[in-house]
Amino acid sequence: MDNAITLVNKKHINLWPAVLGGGALIILGLVLGGVINQYIQTVLMFIGINIILSASLNIVNGYMGEFSCGHGGFMLVGAYTSSILSVLFFTKSPWLGAPLLPPSSAVFLFPLVIIGGGIVAAFAGLLVAIPSFKTRDDYLAIITIAANFIFVSLVNNLEFIGGSRGFMGMKTTIYAMEDVADLPFTLIWTMVFSTLSVFLIRRLMRSTFGKGISSIRHDEISAEIMGVNTNNMKIVAFMVSSGLAGIAGGLFAHVLGFINPSSFNIMKSTECLVMVYLGGMGSLSGSVLSAVVFTFLLEVMRPLQILKWVIIPLMLILLMQFRPEGLMGNRELTDIFPKLKPYFKRRDL
Amino acid sequence: MSLLKINDMTHRFGGLTAVSNLNYELEDGKIYGLIGPNGAGKTTVFNLVSGFYNPSMGEINYNGEVINGMAPHDVASRQIGRTFQNIRLWEDMTVLENIKMSHHFKLGYNLIDVFFKTKKYQTREKEITEEAMELLEVFKLTDLAHERPSSLPYGIQRRVEIARALSLGPKLLMLDEPAAGLSTADVVELIDYIKWVHETFNITIWMIEHQMQVIMSLCDRIKVIDFGQEIADGVPEEIQNNPEVIKAYLGDGAI
Ligand SMILES: Nc1ncnc2c1ncn2[C@@H]1O[C@H](COP(=O)(O)OP(=O)(O)OP(=O)(O)O)[C@@H](O)[C@H]1O
Ligand SMILES: [Mg+2]
């Protein structure tokens, strides 16, 4: 079958940029045209944030085959870091005083503030990555829960950033940006970051480098015997995963304008787990799809209030009982609709 | 010059001495057999050499370098290929992807190159795929490149696993019971296959095997261990007629 190589070299049209760019422009047009109200915008932003959360958790739980249940903790680290940076640089606040930079500069620097949160969260991921060298499965799962608790309790006890009362002022940064240009900035950046996250994860998991992460799930001993430095790959997986969770956290903080530690407790982590298992472990399109479905479900259940915490775990139970492989198994959309393949496949290789 | 030299190696698991004062010397280009009853410590010797355990005592010298204490992936990157008693292919990856993994330690690009899909990344990935395809062609496995191992017959999986070990470009190939689980017909084929591998790649092969037919028809030299200790070492004819060996295999009552 020598078409293995030729098939690979054939030039495919890549429709991804057109589909995504077009979609984003349509949404933007609808927002500016007043068709999409504030509420729908907020739902769209939550979809974007949830896409980042489920796709990033999928790196560890799906592709690497470990069971991390502390994703909310890394989201917290990113949320607080970028919120503090945001308030410190762009706003006048009773906690941190006058802004260090002219507030209007946020228009350019806002994405850096979000990325800053992601970087700090990535390093927070080391708290789990290093124990994972020697610890696996249930024991590692317990460590991830512990890490989640550590981050929540830490912030609860840091009075200078509000402790359990929470932290606010991020909306002022957004207002400063909107003063410069009347655009839905949080929506734009949420769309940009969620699209980028999915693309980066896709590239990572398709590269021979990233396959080192899935080689750990299938057989860690094989991985070592074939020269894969599994400790390094665990660090990469955990840091990319928690870093992206941090970016989601930063966006979340700026969408809401207010955060407190309990927004990122084990409940948040459970939401992330539901999304990953709903979509299918190791399926990136599954993660995206389930983030959309799950966000809608949450909105529909909003009137039920606390009862949603009966329904979400119940969903998890039913899911594990009747479709443990999730909506997509570990397939991608293009596996289910092979006709789509030529349009969404990468061109090289 | 010897390719692998083991000096006075001992390994204990708690109170159990699995390998005891073992000496070994493998020369370039030959085929060696390591045999012994169940639980004799054969796999443990392999695990020690490939870096899964650090010997309690002794030294392992490979290609002029002390390798005991190194992590398994560091040992692998020094060109030692290995298979396992139970097939350990990556079931969820295609045969091609299984083979490509041998480049992981010498990718020549990093995470940033992956994210930005740099020229360097694209060139390297292409080279890796081509190299892996070439190897599959040598093994006449090209047709199976995009199959998953679980969909292949057991005998073929064994061959793929050996091909994967060889994709590291090893000087030494270690096979742990390659004939385990094979039918009689497959065993005959395996013997020819190993001969072919040995001639084609011009490497040293070191194998553990319970099937005497395989050991006797392939090995230049055989070492027998029991309870972690060497009880005999010699050419196949010497081993076949050694009373110690017969005793170890058949128990005291047999002689
Ligand atoms: N990780 C371990 N911890 C404790 N004991 C071990 C470990 N690995 C092996 N052993 C013990 O060491 C001894 C040698 O085991 P080993 O697997 O090397 O035998 P073997 O010669 O390969 O046997 P077989 O022919 O059945 O594969 C056995 O008694 C085994 O129970
Ligand atoms: Mg064994």
CSV table of C-alpha atoms in Angstrom, one decimal, chain A residues 1-5, chain B residues 95-96 132-147 160:
chain,number,residue,atom,x,y,z
A,1,MET,CA,0.0,0.0,0.0
A,2,ASP,CA,2.3,2.7,-1.2
A,3,ASN,CA,-0.6,5.2,-1.2
A,4,ALA,CA,0.2,5.6,2.5
A,5,ILE,CA,2.8,8.2,1.6
B,95,VAL,CA,1.6,0.0,13.4
B,96,LEU,CA,3.2,3.0,11.8
B,132,ALA,CA,9.3,4.4,9.6
B,133,MET,CA,7.7,3.5,6.3
B,134,GLU,CA,11.1,2.4,4.9
B,135,LEU,CA,11.6,0.1,7.9
B,136,LEU,CA,8.1,-1.4,7.5
B,137,GLU,CA,8.9,-2.1,3.9
B,138,VAL,CA,12.0,-4.0,4.9
B,139,PHE,CA,9.8,-6.0,7.2
B,140,LYS,CA,7.2,-6.5,4.5
B,141,LEU,CA,4.7,-4.9,6.9
B,142,THR,CA,3.8,-1.9,4.6
B,143,ASP,CA,0.3,-3.2,4.1
B,144,LEU,CA,-0.4,-3.2,7.8
B,145,ALA,CA,1.0,0.3,8.4
B,146,HIS,CA,-2.4,1.8,9.3
B,147,GLU,CA,-3.8,-1.2,11.1
B,160,VAL,CA,5.6,-6.0,14.7
